[in-house]
XYZ file of C-alpha atoms in Angstrom:
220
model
C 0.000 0.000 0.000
C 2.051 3.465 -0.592
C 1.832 6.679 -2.102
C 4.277 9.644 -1.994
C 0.871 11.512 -0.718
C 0.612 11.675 3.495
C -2.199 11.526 4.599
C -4.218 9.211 2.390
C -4.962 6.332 4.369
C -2.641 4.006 4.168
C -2.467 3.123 7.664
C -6.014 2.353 8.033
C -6.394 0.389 4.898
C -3.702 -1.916 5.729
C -4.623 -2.241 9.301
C -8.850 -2.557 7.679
C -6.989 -5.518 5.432
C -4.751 -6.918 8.288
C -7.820 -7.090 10.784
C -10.886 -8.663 8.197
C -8.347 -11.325 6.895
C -6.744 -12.348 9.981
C -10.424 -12.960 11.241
C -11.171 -14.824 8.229
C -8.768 -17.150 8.682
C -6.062 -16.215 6.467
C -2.198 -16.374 7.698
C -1.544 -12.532 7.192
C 0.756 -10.391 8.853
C 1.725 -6.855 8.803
C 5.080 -5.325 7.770
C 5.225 -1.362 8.543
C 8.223 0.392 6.426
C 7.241 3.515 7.825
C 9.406 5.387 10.814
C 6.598 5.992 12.378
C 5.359 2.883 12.998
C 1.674 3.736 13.427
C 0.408 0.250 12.000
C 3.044 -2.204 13.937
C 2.048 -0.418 17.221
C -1.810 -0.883 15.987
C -1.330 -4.684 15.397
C 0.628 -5.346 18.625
C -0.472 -3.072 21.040
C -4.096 -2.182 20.293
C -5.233 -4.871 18.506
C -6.756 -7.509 20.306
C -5.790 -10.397 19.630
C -2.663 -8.856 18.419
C -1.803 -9.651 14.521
C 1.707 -10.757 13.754
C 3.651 -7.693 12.700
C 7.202 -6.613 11.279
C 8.642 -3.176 11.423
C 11.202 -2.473 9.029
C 12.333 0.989 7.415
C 15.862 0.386 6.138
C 15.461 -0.444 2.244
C 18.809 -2.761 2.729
C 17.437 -4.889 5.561
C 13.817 -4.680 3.693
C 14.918 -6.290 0.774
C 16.793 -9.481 2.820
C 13.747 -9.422 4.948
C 10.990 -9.295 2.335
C 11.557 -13.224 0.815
C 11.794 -15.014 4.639
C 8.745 -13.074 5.588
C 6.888 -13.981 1.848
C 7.498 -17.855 2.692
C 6.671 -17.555 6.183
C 3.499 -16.167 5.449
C 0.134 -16.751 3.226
C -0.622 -12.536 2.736
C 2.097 -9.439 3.628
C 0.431 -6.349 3.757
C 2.803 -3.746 3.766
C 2.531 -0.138 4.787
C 5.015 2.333 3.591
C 5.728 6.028 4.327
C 4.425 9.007 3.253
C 6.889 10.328 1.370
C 9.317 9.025 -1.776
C 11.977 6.724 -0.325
C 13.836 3.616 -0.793
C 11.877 1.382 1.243
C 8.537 1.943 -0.879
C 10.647 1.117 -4.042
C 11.813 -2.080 -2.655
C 8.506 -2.976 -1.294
C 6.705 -2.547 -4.884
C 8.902 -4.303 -6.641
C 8.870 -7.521 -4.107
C 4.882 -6.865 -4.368
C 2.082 -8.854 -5.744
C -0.283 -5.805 -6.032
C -0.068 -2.089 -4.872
C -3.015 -0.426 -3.570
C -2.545 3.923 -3.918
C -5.297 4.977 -2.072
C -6.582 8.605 -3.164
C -8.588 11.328 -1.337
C -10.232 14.293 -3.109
C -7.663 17.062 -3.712
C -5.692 18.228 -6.558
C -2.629 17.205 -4.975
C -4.108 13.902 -3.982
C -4.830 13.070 -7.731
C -1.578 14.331 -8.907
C 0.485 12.145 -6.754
C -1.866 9.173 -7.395
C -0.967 9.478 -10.810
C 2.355 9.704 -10.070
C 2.427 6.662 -8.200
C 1.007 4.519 -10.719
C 3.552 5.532 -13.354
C 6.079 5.121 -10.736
C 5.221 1.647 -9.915
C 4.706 0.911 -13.593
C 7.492 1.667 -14.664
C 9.358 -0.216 -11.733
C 7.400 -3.218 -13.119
C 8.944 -2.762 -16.743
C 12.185 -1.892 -15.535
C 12.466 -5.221 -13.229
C 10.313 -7.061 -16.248
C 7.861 -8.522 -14.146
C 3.945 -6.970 -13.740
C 3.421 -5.575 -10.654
C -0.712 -4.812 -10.697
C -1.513 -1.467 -9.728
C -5.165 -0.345 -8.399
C -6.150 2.753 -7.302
C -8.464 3.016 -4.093
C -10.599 5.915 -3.688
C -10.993 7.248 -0.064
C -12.583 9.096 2.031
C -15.501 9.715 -0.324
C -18.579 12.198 0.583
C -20.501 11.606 -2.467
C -23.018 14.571 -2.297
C -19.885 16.780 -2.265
C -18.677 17.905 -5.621
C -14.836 17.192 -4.489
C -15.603 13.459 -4.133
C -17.400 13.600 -7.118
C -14.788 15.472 -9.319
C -12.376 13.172 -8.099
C -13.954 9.757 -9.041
C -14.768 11.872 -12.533
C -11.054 12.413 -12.894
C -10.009 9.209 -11.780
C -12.471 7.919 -14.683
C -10.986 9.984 -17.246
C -7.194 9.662 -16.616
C -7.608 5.691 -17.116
C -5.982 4.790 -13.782
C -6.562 1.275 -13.062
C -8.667 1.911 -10.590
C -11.398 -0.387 -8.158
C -14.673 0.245 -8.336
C -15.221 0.063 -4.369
C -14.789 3.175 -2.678
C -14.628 3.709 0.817
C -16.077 6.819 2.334
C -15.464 9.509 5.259
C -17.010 7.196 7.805
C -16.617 7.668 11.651
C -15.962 4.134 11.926
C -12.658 4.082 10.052
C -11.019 6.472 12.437
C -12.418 4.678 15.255
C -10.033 1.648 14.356
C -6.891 3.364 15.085
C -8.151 3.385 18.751
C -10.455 0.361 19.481
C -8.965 -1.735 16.735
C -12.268 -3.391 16.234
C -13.954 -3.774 12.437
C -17.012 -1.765 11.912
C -19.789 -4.633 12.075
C -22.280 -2.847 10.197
C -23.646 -0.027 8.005
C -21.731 1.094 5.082
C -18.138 0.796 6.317
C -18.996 -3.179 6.825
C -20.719 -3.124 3.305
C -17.307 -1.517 2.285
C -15.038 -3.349 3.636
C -16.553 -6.795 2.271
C -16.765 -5.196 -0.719
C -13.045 -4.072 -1.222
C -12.020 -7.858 -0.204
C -14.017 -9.623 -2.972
C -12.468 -7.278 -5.677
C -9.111 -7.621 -4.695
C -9.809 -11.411 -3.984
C -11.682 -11.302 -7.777
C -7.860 -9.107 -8.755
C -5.917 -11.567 -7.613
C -4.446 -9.807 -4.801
C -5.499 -12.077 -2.146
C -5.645 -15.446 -1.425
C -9.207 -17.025 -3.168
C -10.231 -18.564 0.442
C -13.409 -18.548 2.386
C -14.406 -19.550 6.207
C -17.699 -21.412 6.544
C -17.904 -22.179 10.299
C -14.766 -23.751 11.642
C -14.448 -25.431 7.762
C -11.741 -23.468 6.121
C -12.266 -23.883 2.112
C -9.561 -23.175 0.020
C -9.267 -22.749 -3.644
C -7.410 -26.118 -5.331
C -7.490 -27.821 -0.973
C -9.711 -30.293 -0.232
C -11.065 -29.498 3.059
């Protein structure tokens, strides 16, 4: 998850992500290439049960870290900085996908398109694809910004999903309680961006019913 943009919502997507797939049974864990280390504190400290969690912000470490923690696990989800460095780069090009999450704002939009070319051409300079999607956030969709934004987002072509998550209370109230909303639209949301990055192939194609854990090409 990255963008040069602060302020976006990384944090909280990865740590929406971490939570809903650790619950649904998936081995995930959380690596945070940020200094700050907002979402490795989150997953240790105020999550509950904690989620397993790296912290890591030196590219040169990052990049011997990245394949142990790739075997030792079913689903990364990395969350990188908000701002241009080394340890995004390295992170991007070790990833499966790359979520750029986008809030309305000139600036926002700019950067998102930077970021996509960016990790494009990372992809054709390493040779490999490296799927891009661009996640609209923090949507108020009777406000012209929100709408001017998903209107832009249409006409530049970005590869973008067609979830959106909005401006809901509930979001912000994860960085506290660490609990998933449960209901309304941020639970509608939430299932929703899962099933079209599972449908992307950014995420393991897997599915709890009960205690029976199905898995795509696994007998259970």
């Amino acid at each position: 998850i990255t963008s040069r943009k602060g302020g976006c919502g990384k944090t909280v997507l990865a740590t929406i992500l971490a939570a809903t797939l650790t619950e649904e049974g998936a081995d995930v864990a959380l690596l945070d290439t940020d200094p700050n280390l907002a979402a490795h504190r989150w997953a240790l400290e105020t999550r509950d049960p904690p989620i397993r969690s790296y912290a890591e912000a030196d590219a040169e470490r990052l990049a011997e870290l990245l394949p142990t923690l790739a075997e030792r696990h079913e689903l990364l989800i990395i969350d990188t900085a908000g701002f241009g460095n080394q340890a995004a780069t390295v992170a991007a090009a070790g990833a499966d996908m790359v979520l750029v999450p986008v809030t309305p704002g000139e600036g926002d939009l700019v950067e998102a398109q930077r970021t996509v070319a960016y990790v494009e051409g990372l992809g054709r300079s390493t040779r490999r694809l490296i799927p891009v999607r661009v996640l609209a956030n923090r949507i108020r969709r009777a406000t012209t910004l929100s709408r001017h934004l998903l209107s832009e987002l249409e006409k530049l072509g970005l590869p973008s999903l067609q979830t959106v998550m909005s401006e809901a209370v509930g979001y912000g109230e994860i960085s506290f309680s660490g609990v998933l909303p449960r209901d309304g639209s941020p639970a509608a949301e939430i299932a929703a961006l899962i099933g079209e990055l599972r449908d992307a192939g950014g995420l393991p194609a897997f599915r709890k019913a009960g205690k029976l854990e199905i898995r795509e090409g696994v007998k259970a």
